[in-house]
mmCIF file of C-alpha atoms and ligand atoms in Angstrom:
data_model
loop_
_atom_site.group_PDB
_atom_site.id
_atom_site.type_symbol
_atom_site.label_atom_id
_atom_site.label_comp_id
_atom_site.label_asym_id
_atom_site.label_seq_id
_atom_site.Cartn_x
_atom_site.Cartn_y
_atom_site.Cartn_z
ATOM 1 C CA UNK A 1 -17.866 -1.678 2.965
ATOM 2 C CA UNK A 2 -17.998 -2.251 -0.755
ATOM 3 C CA UNK A 3 -18.441 1.056 -2.521
ATOM 4 C CA UNK A 4 -20.247 1.633 -5.776
ATOM 5 C CA UNK A 5 -17.475 3.675 -7.301
ATOM 6 C CA UNK A 6 -14.675 1.233 -6.544
ATOM 7 C CA UNK A 7 -11.375 2.818 -7.446
ATOM 8 C CA UNK A 8 -12.781 5.900 -9.228
ATOM 9 C CA UNK A 9 -9.413 7.670 -8.904
ATOM 10 C CA UNK A 10 -7.899 4.930 -11.068
ATOM 11 C CA UNK A 11 -10.758 4.922 -13.564
ATOM 12 C CA UNK A 12 -10.158 8.625 -14.213
ATOM 13 C CA UNK A 13 -6.799 7.553 -15.594
ATOM 14 C CA UNK A 14 -8.298 4.822 -17.703
ATOM 15 C CA UNK A 15 -6.775 2.180 -15.426
ATOM 16 C CA UNK A 16 -8.939 -0.654 -14.132
ATOM 17 C CA UNK A 17 -9.181 -1.295 -10.378
ATOM 18 C CA UNK A 18 -9.637 -4.887 -9.313
ATOM 19 C CA UNK A 19 -10.889 -6.984 -6.423
ATOM 20 C CA UNK A 20 -7.877 -8.568 -4.751
ATOM 21 C CA UNK A 21 -8.618 -12.080 -3.471
ATOM 22 C CA UNK A 22 -4.948 -13.120 -3.553
ATOM 23 C CA UNK A 23 -3.760 -11.270 -0.472
ATOM 24 C CA UNK A 24 -0.740 -9.136 0.268
ATOM 25 C CA UNK A 25 1.024 -9.024 -3.069
ATOM 26 C CA UNK A 26 3.212 -6.115 -4.063
ATOM 27 C CA UNK A 27 2.102 -5.881 -7.665
ATOM 28 C CA UNK A 28 -1.536 -5.277 -6.658
ATOM 29 C CA UNK A 29 -0.863 -2.701 -3.950
ATOM 30 C CA UNK A 30 0.384 -4.815 -1.063
ATOM 31 C CA UNK A 31 -1.711 -3.426 1.776
ATOM 32 C CA UNK A 32 -4.939 -1.762 2.809
ATOM 33 C CA UNK A 33 -3.866 1.307 4.784
ATOM 34 C CA UNK A 34 -5.830 1.308 8.040
ATOM 35 C CA UNK A 35 -7.713 4.482 9.119
ATOM 36 C CA UNK A 36 -5.110 5.273 11.806
ATOM 37 C CA UNK A 37 -2.371 5.240 9.159
ATOM 38 C CA UNK A 38 -4.357 7.370 6.690
ATOM 39 C CA UNK A 39 -5.037 9.958 9.389
ATOM 40 C CA UNK A 40 -1.404 10.118 10.525
ATOM 41 C CA UNK A 41 -0.219 10.438 6.934
ATOM 42 C CA UNK A 42 -2.673 13.259 6.234
ATOM 43 C CA UNK A 43 -1.551 15.172 9.358
ATOM 44 C CA UNK A 44 2.133 14.815 8.509
ATOM 45 C CA UNK A 45 1.766 16.949 5.405
ATOM 46 C CA UNK A 46 1.015 20.016 7.567
ATOM 47 C CA UNK A 47 4.631 20.869 8.254
ATOM 48 C CA UNK A 48 8.221 20.196 7.395
ATOM 49 C CA UNK A 49 10.433 18.314 9.824
ATOM 50 C CA UNK A 50 14.132 17.461 9.688
ATOM 51 C CA UNK A 51 13.991 13.840 8.609
ATOM 52 C CA UNK A 52 17.116 12.786 10.467
ATOM 53 C CA UNK A 53 15.337 13.758 13.671
ATOM 54 C CA UNK A 54 12.052 12.160 12.634
ATOM 55 C CA UNK A 55 13.800 8.895 11.694
ATOM 56 C CA UNK A 56 15.434 8.852 15.126
ATOM 57 C CA UNK A 57 12.301 9.687 17.102
ATOM 58 C CA UNK A 58 10.022 7.399 15.087
ATOM 59 C CA UNK A 59 12.532 4.546 15.294
ATOM 60 C CA UNK A 60 12.898 5.040 19.053
ATOM 61 C CA UNK A 61 9.109 5.079 19.532
ATOM 62 C CA UNK A 62 8.771 1.834 17.586
ATOM 63 C CA UNK A 63 11.702 0.157 19.363
ATOM 64 C CA UNK A 64 10.094 1.113 22.666
ATOM 65 C CA UNK A 65 6.714 -0.355 21.698
ATOM 66 C CA UNK A 66 8.277 -3.594 20.434
ATOM 67 C CA UNK A 67 10.773 -3.913 23.290
ATOM 68 C CA UNK A 68 13.959 -4.054 21.211
ATOM 69 C CA UNK A 69 17.112 -1.904 21.348
ATOM 70 C CA UNK A 70 16.604 0.044 18.107
ATOM 71 C CA UNK A 71 14.501 0.345 14.952
ATOM 72 C CA UNK A 72 14.670 2.231 11.671
ATOM 73 C CA UNK A 73 12.034 2.977 9.048
ATOM 74 C CA UNK A 74 12.991 1.999 5.513
ATOM 75 C CA UNK A 75 11.328 1.998 2.124
ATOM 76 C CA UNK A 76 10.098 -1.575 2.564
ATOM 77 C CA UNK A 77 11.594 -4.696 4.091
ATOM 78 C CA UNK A 78 13.492 -5.119 0.818
ATOM 79 C CA UNK A 79 15.257 -1.817 1.404
ATOM 80 C CA UNK A 80 16.033 -2.831 4.998
ATOM 81 C CA UNK A 81 17.792 -5.924 3.607
ATOM 82 C CA UNK A 82 19.861 -3.871 1.155
ATOM 83 C CA UNK A 83 20.842 -1.292 3.789
ATOM 84 C CA UNK A 84 21.701 -4.021 6.314
ATOM 85 C CA UNK A 85 23.921 -5.796 3.799
ATOM 86 C CA UNK A 86 25.711 -2.518 3.085
ATOM 87 C CA UNK A 87 25.981 -1.849 6.818
ATOM 88 C CA UNK A 88 27.697 -5.154 7.601
ATOM 89 C CA UNK A 89 30.253 -4.543 4.841
ATOM 90 C CA UNK A 90 31.090 -0.848 5.336
ATOM 91 C CA UNK A 91 30.296 -0.434 9.030
ATOM 92 C CA UNK A 92 30.884 3.137 10.160
ATOM 93 C CA UNK A 93 33.845 3.796 7.882
ATOM 94 C CA UNK A 94 32.810 6.771 5.730
ATOM 95 C CA UNK A 95 35.268 5.878 2.980
ATOM 96 C CA UNK A 96 33.842 2.394 2.673
ATOM 97 C CA UNK A 97 30.292 3.756 2.906
ATOM 98 C CA UNK A 98 31.031 5.938 -0.126
ATOM 99 C CA UNK A 99 32.785 3.109 -1.974
ATOM 100 C CA UNK A 100 29.833 0.691 -2.111
ATOM 101 C CA UNK A 101 28.565 -1.063 -4.175
ATOM 102 C CA UNK A 102 32.209 -1.586 -5.138
ATOM 103 C CA UNK A 103 33.327 -3.987 -2.396
ATOM 104 C CA UNK A 104 37.031 -4.119 -3.265
ATOM 105 C CA UNK A 105 39.021 -4.725 -0.093
ATOM 106 C CA UNK A 106 35.955 -5.392 2.047
ATOM 107 C CA UNK A 107 34.460 -8.509 3.532
ATOM 108 C CA UNK A 108 31.677 -8.924 0.996
ATOM 109 C CA UNK A 109 30.236 -12.424 1.332
ATOM 110 C CA UNK A 110 26.887 -13.075 2.973
ATOM 111 C CA UNK A 111 26.264 -16.728 3.770
ATOM 112 C CA UNK A 112 22.846 -18.221 3.087
ATOM 113 C CA UNK A 113 21.604 -21.803 3.468
ATOM 114 C CA UNK A 114 21.123 -23.394 0.087
ATOM 115 C CA UNK A 115 17.657 -24.538 1.124
ATOM 116 C CA UNK A 116 16.766 -21.026 2.254
ATOM 117 C CA UNK A 117 17.324 -19.321 -1.092
ATOM 118 C CA UNK A 118 14.203 -17.236 -1.750
ATOM 119 C CA UNK A 119 12.621 -14.499 -3.812
ATOM 120 C CA UNK A 120 13.942 -11.523 -1.793
ATOM 121 C CA UNK A 121 17.571 -12.607 -1.251
ATOM 122 C CA UNK A 122 18.370 -10.502 -4.322
ATOM 123 C CA UNK A 123 17.772 -7.411 -2.140
ATOM 124 C CA UNK A 124 20.955 -8.279 -0.208
ATOM 125 C CA UNK A 125 22.984 -8.345 -3.420
ATOM 126 C CA UNK A 126 21.851 -4.846 -4.423
ATOM 127 C CA UNK A 127 24.384 -3.512 -1.887
ATOM 128 C CA UNK A 128 27.271 -5.116 -3.779
ATOM 129 C CA UNK A 129 27.392 -8.123 -1.449
ATOM 130 C CA UNK A 130 27.822 -11.614 -2.826
ATOM 131 C CA UNK A 131 25.591 -14.433 -1.620
ATOM 132 C CA UNK A 132 27.451 -17.640 -0.842
ATOM 133 C CA UNK A 133 25.452 -20.807 -0.240
ATOM 134 C CA UNK A 134 26.184 -23.377 2.445
ATOM 135 C CA UNK A 135 24.562 -26.754 3.118
ATOM 136 C CA UNK A 136 22.646 -28.634 0.436
ATOM 137 C CA UNK A 137 19.090 -28.972 -0.863
ATOM 138 C CA UNK A 138 18.664 -31.847 1.595
ATOM 139 C CA UNK A 139 19.779 -30.079 4.717
ATOM 140 C CA UNK A 140 22.252 -27.901 6.567
ATOM 141 C CA UNK A 141 24.525 -28.862 9.446
ATOM 142 C CA UNK A 142 26.444 -26.765 11.942
ATOM 143 C CA UNK A 143 29.653 -27.899 10.231
ATOM 144 C CA UNK A 144 28.356 -26.646 6.880
ATOM 145 C CA UNK A 145 28.140 -23.164 8.362
ATOM 146 C CA UNK A 146 31.435 -23.357 10.245
ATOM 147 C CA UNK A 147 33.243 -24.571 7.103
ATOM 148 C CA UNK A 148 31.719 -21.867 4.910
ATOM 149 C CA UNK A 149 33.033 -19.035 7.077
ATOM 150 C CA UNK A 150 36.209 -17.424 5.757
ATOM 151 C CA UNK A 151 38.027 -14.091 5.797
ATOM 152 C CA UNK A 152 35.609 -12.641 3.226
ATOM 153 C CA UNK A 153 32.483 -13.453 5.250
ATOM 154 C CA UNK A 154 30.567 -10.341 6.263
ATOM 155 C CA UNK A 155 27.391 -11.844 7.750
ATOM 156 C CA UNK A 156 25.105 -14.877 7.874
ATOM 157 C CA UNK A 157 21.556 -14.510 6.571
ATOM 158 C CA UNK A 158 18.528 -16.401 7.845
ATOM 159 C CA UNK A 159 15.061 -16.584 6.258
ATOM 160 C CA UNK A 160 12.482 -17.122 9.000
ATOM 161 C CA UNK A 161 9.055 -18.598 8.284
ATOM 162 C CA UNK A 162 7.612 -19.871 11.573
ATOM 163 C CA UNK A 163 4.425 -21.168 9.945
ATOM 164 C CA UNK A 164 6.447 -23.551 7.766
ATOM 165 C CA UNK A 165 8.999 -24.948 10.203
ATOM 166 C CA UNK A 166 11.889 -26.526 8.288
ATOM 167 C CA UNK A 167 13.433 -29.346 10.366
ATOM 168 C CA UNK A 168 16.271 -29.808 7.867
ATOM 169 C CA UNK A 169 17.501 -26.252 8.007
ATOM 170 C CA UNK A 170 20.151 -25.163 10.480
ATOM 171 C CA UNK A 171 18.167 -23.438 13.236
ATOM 172 C CA UNK A 172 18.425 -19.743 13.956
ATOM 173 C CA UNK A 173 19.688 -20.533 17.470
ATOM 174 C CA UNK A 174 22.604 -22.534 16.048
ATOM 175 C CA UNK A 175 23.187 -19.951 13.325
ATOM 176 C CA UNK A 176 23.480 -17.155 15.881
ATOM 177 C CA UNK A 177 25.749 -19.211 18.108
ATOM 178 C CA UNK A 178 28.180 -20.155 15.337
ATOM 179 C CA UNK A 179 28.130 -16.740 13.683
ATOM 180 C CA UNK A 180 28.765 -14.918 16.951
ATOM 181 C CA UNK A 181 31.535 -17.362 17.913
ATOM 182 C CA UNK A 182 33.154 -16.180 14.689
ATOM 183 C CA UNK A 183 32.406 -12.490 15.339
ATOM 184 C CA UNK A 184 29.897 -12.341 12.495
ATOM 185 C CA UNK A 185 26.539 -10.573 12.527
ATOM 186 C CA UNK A 186 23.303 -12.431 11.761
ATOM 187 C CA UNK A 187 20.648 -10.921 9.496
ATOM 188 C CA UNK A 188 17.100 -12.296 9.638
ATOM 189 C CA UNK A 189 14.338 -11.781 7.114
ATOM 190 C CA UNK A 190 11.265 -11.955 9.332
ATOM 191 C CA UNK A 191 9.151 -9.662 7.161
ATOM 192 C CA UNK A 192 5.879 -11.441 7.907
ATOM 193 C CA UNK A 193 6.631 -12.688 11.410
ATOM 194 C CA UNK A 194 4.367 -10.255 13.209
ATOM 195 C CA UNK A 195 1.852 -12.537 14.966
ATOM 196 C CA UNK A 196 1.535 -13.897 17.652
ATOM 197 C CA UNK A 197 2.956 -10.709 19.106
ATOM 198 C CA UNK A 198 5.836 -12.540 20.758
ATOM 199 C CA UNK A 199 7.181 -13.188 17.237
ATOM 200 C CA UNK A 200 7.252 -9.447 16.548
ATOM 201 C CA UNK A 201 10.878 -8.534 17.217
ATOM 202 C CA UNK A 202 11.654 -12.034 18.526
ATOM 203 C CA UNK A 203 14.834 -12.642 16.528
ATOM 204 C CA UNK A 204 16.618 -9.499 17.650
ATOM 205 C CA UNK A 205 15.602 -10.407 21.193
ATOM 206 C CA UNK A 206 17.144 -13.858 20.561
ATOM 207 C CA UNK A 207 20.424 -12.217 19.634
ATOM 208 C CA UNK A 208 20.246 -11.654 15.875
ATOM 209 C CA UNK A 209 21.884 -8.356 14.955
ATOM 210 C CA UNK A 210 19.154 -7.382 12.500
ATOM 211 C CA UNK A 211 15.732 -8.400 11.338
ATOM 212 C CA UNK A 212 13.417 -6.766 8.854
ATOM 213 C CA UNK A 213 9.646 -6.345 8.969
ATOM 214 C CA UNK A 214 7.381 -5.456 6.058
ATOM 215 C CA UNK A 215 5.016 -2.706 7.208
ATOM 216 C CA UNK A 216 2.663 -3.653 4.347
ATOM 217 C CA UNK A 217 1.516 -6.540 6.543
ATOM 218 C CA UNK A 218 0.423 -4.180 9.333
ATOM 219 C CA UNK A 219 -1.764 -1.801 7.361
ATOM 220 C CA UNK A 220 0.907 0.781 6.552
ATOM 221 C CA UNK A 221 1.810 1.877 3.057
ATOM 222 C CA UNK A 222 3.482 -1.003 1.251
ATOM 223 C CA UNK A 223 6.378 1.298 0.404
ATOM 224 C CA UNK A 224 7.473 1.152 4.058
ATOM 225 C CA UNK A 225 9.290 -1.353 6.195
ATOM 226 C CA UNK A 226 11.366 -1.679 9.321
ATOM 227 C CA UNK A 227 14.857 -2.625 10.346
ATOM 228 C CA UNK A 228 15.084 -3.875 13.929
ATOM 229 C CA UNK A 229 18.436 -4.442 15.554
ATOM 230 C CA UNK A 230 21.142 -3.657 18.014
ATOM 231 C CA UNK A 231 21.881 0.041 18.462
ATOM 232 C CA UNK A 232 25.168 -0.443 16.633
ATOM 233 C CA UNK A 233 23.525 -2.146 13.670
ATOM 234 C CA UNK A 234 20.786 0.470 13.357
ATOM 235 C CA UNK A 235 23.376 3.270 13.560
ATOM 236 C CA UNK A 236 25.264 1.639 10.676
ATOM 237 C CA UNK A 237 22.016 1.339 8.710
ATOM 238 C CA UNK A 238 21.185 5.007 9.345
ATOM 239 C CA UNK A 239 24.545 5.924 7.825
ATOM 240 C CA UNK A 240 23.620 4.061 4.659
ATOM 241 C CA UNK A 241 20.149 5.604 4.476
ATOM 242 C CA UNK A 242 18.969 8.557 2.437
ATOM 243 C CA UNK A 243 18.943 10.805 5.509
ATOM 244 C CA UNK A 244 22.552 9.856 6.191
ATOM 245 C CA UNK A 245 23.345 10.772 2.586
ATOM 246 C CA UNK A 246 21.654 14.161 2.777
ATOM 247 C CA UNK A 247 22.201 14.954 6.464
ATOM 248 C CA UNK A 248 25.808 13.798 6.884
ATOM 249 C CA UNK A 249 26.885 14.557 3.319
ATOM 250 C CA UNK A 250 28.307 11.027 3.165
ATOM 251 C CA UNK A 251 26.945 9.271 0.127
ATOM 252 C CA UNK A 252 25.791 5.801 1.144
ATOM 253 C CA UNK A 253 23.874 3.501 -1.154
ATOM 254 C CA UNK A 254 20.484 4.318 0.373
ATOM 255 C CA UNK A 255 19.801 7.623 -1.386
ATOM 256 C CA UNK A 256 17.226 6.114 -3.770
ATOM 257 C CA UNK A 257 15.472 4.369 -0.841
ATOM 258 C CA UNK A 258 13.647 7.518 0.205
ATOM 259 C CA UNK A 259 10.857 7.492 2.807
ATOM 260 C CA UNK A 260 8.697 10.557 3.324
ATOM 261 C CA UNK A 261 7.493 12.002 6.622
ATOM 262 C CA UNK A 262 3.932 10.873 5.886
ATOM 263 C CA UNK A 263 5.169 7.325 5.530
ATOM 264 C CA UNK A 264 7.251 7.521 8.707
ATOM 265 C CA UNK A 265 4.387 8.613 10.943
ATOM 266 C CA UNK A 266 2.193 6.114 9.115
ATOM 267 C CA UNK A 267 4.469 3.256 10.170
ATOM 268 C CA UNK A 268 4.449 4.482 13.774
ATOM 269 C CA UNK A 269 0.631 4.488 13.683
ATOM 270 C CA UNK A 270 0.577 1.007 12.148
ATOM 271 C CA UNK A 271 2.888 -0.446 14.811
ATOM 272 C CA UNK A 272 0.924 1.265 17.588
ATOM 273 C CA UNK A 273 -2.282 -0.202 16.205
ATOM 274 C CA UNK A 274 -0.737 -3.656 15.839
ATOM 275 C CA UNK A 275 0.495 -3.652 19.449
ATOM 276 C CA UNK A 276 -2.857 -2.596 20.879
ATOM 277 C CA UNK A 277 -5.691 -4.079 18.807
ATOM 278 C CA UNK A 278 -7.670 -7.089 19.965
ATOM 279 C CA UNK A 279 -6.086 -9.817 17.855
ATOM 280 C CA UNK A 280 -8.644 -12.430 18.931
ATOM 281 C CA UNK A 281 -11.326 -10.239 17.363
ATOM 282 C CA UNK A 282 -9.207 -9.668 14.269
ATOM 283 C CA UNK A 283 -8.740 -13.400 13.822
ATOM 284 C CA UNK A 284 -12.363 -14.284 14.563
ATOM 285 C CA UNK A 285 -13.489 -11.783 11.945
ATOM 286 C CA UNK A 286 -11.200 -13.187 9.257
ATOM 287 C CA UNK A 287 -12.170 -16.740 10.146
ATOM 288 C CA UNK A 288 -15.876 -15.853 9.891
ATOM 289 C CA UNK A 289 -15.424 -14.234 6.504
ATOM 290 C CA UNK A 290 -13.473 -17.255 5.268
ATOM 291 C CA UNK A 291 -16.226 -19.522 6.574
ATOM 292 C CA UNK A 292 -18.905 -17.451 4.784
ATOM 293 C CA UNK A 293 -16.956 -17.835 1.573
ATOM 294 C CA UNK A 294 -16.826 -21.600 2.114
ATOM 295 C CA UNK A 295 -20.556 -21.768 2.896
ATOM 296 C CA UNK A 296 -21.502 -19.988 -0.325
ATOM 297 C CA UNK A 297 -19.569 -22.553 -2.347
ATOM 298 C CA UNK A 298 -20.723 -25.673 -0.534
ATOM 299 C CA UNK A 299 -22.765 -28.234 -2.453
ATOM 300 C CA UNK A 300 -21.361 -27.389 -5.893
ATOM 301 C CA UNK A 301 -20.314 -30.629 -7.605
ATOM 302 C CA UNK A 302 -16.605 -30.624 -8.424
ATOM 303 C CA UNK A 303 -15.771 -27.698 -6.138
ATOM 304 C CA UNK A 304 -14.222 -28.286 -2.748
ATOM 305 C CA UNK A 305 -13.040 -25.831 -0.155
ATOM 306 C CA UNK A 306 -10.793 -26.176 2.874
ATOM 307 C CA UNK A 307 -10.165 -23.603 5.573
ATOM 308 C CA UNK A 308 -6.512 -22.622 5.893
ATOM 309 C CA UNK A 309 -6.062 -22.827 9.634
ATOM 310 C CA UNK A 310 -2.789 -20.965 9.982
ATOM 311 C CA UNK A 311 -2.897 -17.896 12.229
ATOM 312 C CA UNK A 312 0.881 -17.369 12.452
ATOM 313 C CA UNK A 313 2.478 -14.488 10.605
ATOM 314 C CA UNK A 314 0.783 -11.842 8.537
ATOM 315 C CA UNK A 315 -2.058 -13.540 6.667
ATOM 316 C CA UNK A 316 -4.311 -15.732 8.811
ATOM 317 C CA UNK A 317 -6.942 -18.206 7.657
ATOM 318 C CA UNK A 318 -8.167 -18.148 4.063
ATOM 319 C CA UNK A 319 -9.556 -20.835 1.795
ATOM 320 C CA UNK A 320 -8.047 -23.472 -0.447
ATOM 321 C CA UNK A 321 -10.367 -23.795 -3.427
ATOM 322 C CA UNK A 322 -10.042 -26.964 -5.506
ATOM 323 C CA UNK A 323 -11.760 -27.692 -8.790
ATOM 324 C CA UNK A 324 -12.215 -31.146 -10.270
ATOM 325 C CA UNK A 325 -11.938 -30.476 -13.979
ATOM 326 C CA UNK A 326 -13.411 -33.872 -14.873
ATOM 327 C CA UNK A 327 -16.658 -32.804 -13.172
ATOM 328 C CA UNK A 328 -16.756 -29.042 -13.821
ATOM 329 C CA UNK A 329 -15.042 -28.925 -17.200
ATOM 330 C CA UNK A 330 -12.931 -26.027 -15.938
ATOM 331 C CA UNK A 331 -9.386 -26.068 -14.593
ATOM 332 C CA UNK A 332 -8.287 -23.924 -11.667
ATOM 333 C CA UNK A 333 -6.125 -21.893 -14.033
ATOM 334 C CA UNK A 334 -9.060 -21.329 -16.368
ATOM 335 C CA UNK A 335 -11.143 -20.117 -13.420
ATOM 336 C CA UNK A 336 -8.390 -17.646 -12.502
ATOM 337 C CA UNK A 337 -8.477 -16.275 -16.055
ATOM 338 C CA UNK A 338 -12.282 -16.141 -16.189
ATOM 339 C CA UNK A 339 -12.521 -14.193 -12.912
ATOM 340 C CA UNK A 340 -9.990 -11.706 -14.226
ATOM 341 C CA UNK A 341 -12.129 -11.064 -17.279
ATOM 342 C CA UNK A 342 -15.212 -10.156 -15.200
ATOM 343 C CA UNK A 343 -16.399 -6.704 -14.145
ATOM 344 C CA UNK A 344 -14.903 -5.724 -11.825
ATOM 345 C CA UNK A 345 -11.976 -8.052 -12.446
ATOM 346 C CA UNK A 346 -11.290 -10.431 -9.556
ATOM 347 C CA UNK A 347 -7.667 -11.492 -9.130
ATOM 348 C CA UNK A 348 -6.867 -14.934 -7.740
ATOM 349 C CA UNK A 349 -3.954 -17.259 -8.336
ATOM 350 C CA UNK A 350 -2.646 -20.809 -8.286
ATOM 351 C CA UNK A 351 0.839 -20.588 -6.821
ATOM 352 C CA UNK A 352 3.677 -22.519 -8.422
ATOM 353 C CA UNK A 353 3.569 -26.087 -7.142
ATOM 354 C CA UNK A 354 -0.017 -25.819 -5.812
ATOM 355 C CA UNK A 355 -3.100 -27.502 -7.283
ATOM 356 C CA UNK A 356 -5.557 -25.075 -5.683
ATOM 357 C CA UNK A 357 -6.509 -21.395 -5.605
ATOM 358 C CA UNK A 358 -5.678 -19.793 -2.254
ATOM 359 C CA UNK A 359 -8.184 -17.090 -1.334
ATOM 360 C CA UNK A 360 -7.237 -14.591 1.370
ATOM 361 C CA UNK A 361 -9.322 -11.917 3.078
ATOM 362 C CA UNK A 362 -6.251 -9.664 3.452
ATOM 363 C CA UNK A 363 -6.951 -7.546 0.350
ATOM 364 C CA UNK A 364 -10.747 -7.927 0.310
ATOM 365 C CA UNK A 365 -12.904 -5.165 1.719
ATOM 366 C CA UNK A 366 -15.651 -6.396 4.039
ATOM 367 C CA UNK A 367 -18.327 -7.873 1.802
ATOM 368 C CA UNK A 368 -16.074 -8.439 -1.200
ATOM 369 C CA UNK A 369 -15.582 -12.057 -0.145
ATOM 370 C CA UNK A 370 -19.292 -12.543 -0.918
ATOM 371 C CA UNK A 371 -18.909 -10.939 -4.351
ATOM 372 C CA UNK A 372 -16.029 -13.299 -5.123
ATOM 373 C CA UNK A 373 -17.859 -16.378 -3.860
ATOM 374 C CA UNK A 374 -21.058 -15.482 -5.745
ATOM 375 C CA UNK A 375 -19.138 -14.826 -8.966
ATOM 376 C CA UNK A 376 -17.530 -18.254 -8.713
ATOM 377 C CA UNK A 377 -20.833 -19.901 -7.823
ATOM 378 C CA UNK A 378 -22.544 -18.416 -10.903
ATOM 379 C CA UNK A 379 -19.967 -20.040 -13.145
ATOM 380 C CA UNK A 380 -20.807 -23.538 -11.941
ATOM 381 C CA UNK A 381 -24.581 -23.661 -11.439
HETATM 382 C C1 LIG B 1 7.096 -8.827 1.449
HETATM 383 C C2 LIG B 1 8.395 -9.441 1.871
HETATM 384 C C3 LIG B 1 9.616 -8.793 1.649
HETATM 385 C C4 LIG B 1 9.703 -7.475 0.933
HETATM 386 O O1 LIG B 1 9.087 -6.497 1.700
HETATM 387 P P1 LIG B 1 8.753 -5.067 1.056
HETATM 388 O O2 LIG B 1 8.318 -4.274 2.238
HETATM 389 O O3 LIG B 1 7.683 -5.313 0.060
HETATM 390 O O4 LIG B 1 10.010 -4.579 0.450
HETATM 391 C C5 LIG B 1 10.776 -9.403 2.051
HETATM 392 N N1 LIG B 1 10.754 -10.603 2.658
HETATM 393 C C6 LIG B 1 9.607 -11.275 2.894
HETATM 394 C C7 LIG B 1 9.665 -12.616 3.558
HETATM 395 C C8 LIG B 1 8.394 -10.706 2.514
HETATM 396 O O5 LIG B 1 7.259 -11.377 2.743
#
């Protein structure tokens, strides 16, 4: 429910809390921790626990729930990518583990389809790996991948977005087949591929050696994420992690990627919740709230709304809000700025390349969608 003293802990610092109508974005906080996660995190502070053991037990519990060989909790999906890239280069060789990010003498190239370059591929490079593109803007063929493989290739990366199927990309099936024929591991960024539940862990089940998940999308702290993979791959990742650094006294690159015990049990609680909640109810609720938002803004000249029907991935439904400037005298960008100047500030955005504001319920507390819709309505009537 919407509380009167929204974000008082931030106001004490002179910082201004906002209403987040954009969705799961890192710079605004990324996630709403669910009650199960908050409770687990509070309980974890009661005692100390060797973190090497907790990583192992928590990872095993998660792997068991998801039905995959192994899992590891990281400080975000971004960290999982960095640790995985280090793992495919250094393996279990302690000398190489301590040498990174200097990759001299190692296989250090990670192949990526040119048309799959994306915001987070930089996280792979933080290990010292070099990204090498294959294919073109127009498309990628099996030969493009086969021809790109050389003696420096350490892995092939794949960016998976099931809700935006790309027919011109080389498929993951083909990628796995060619990579494995060449004895190369496949890394998959599937950070948001958590629904329908058969997507959750799907790529490791298909044969990929690694996939990451962003726990921010499941109601855990946004500073947490997951590596899923083969037992061998997860063992290599554990050797790069901060607990490997402290516990084994072998200094991998993961020391700054610390995860605390509260966060670890929080991720376990988030996965448990995700595997057991009634997703039909979850979706119906978000669809209803999106529909309410649309209803409030119907019949305003120059404003049109469309339901976003996607339910795949981490952020279902939502509303595309379009503004005809010739009728309203206000552009979408101007509306974004005006909402930000209100009290409390409401954050929305027009993404690069879009001509509409995408509103998502993900970061809105129940009832806040009405506040946002009413605030917009007031500006135009
Ligand atoms: C959010 C996201 C990440 C980064 O995840 P963090 O947990 O924030 O580090 C990586 N890849 C994709 C596709 C994402 O959506």
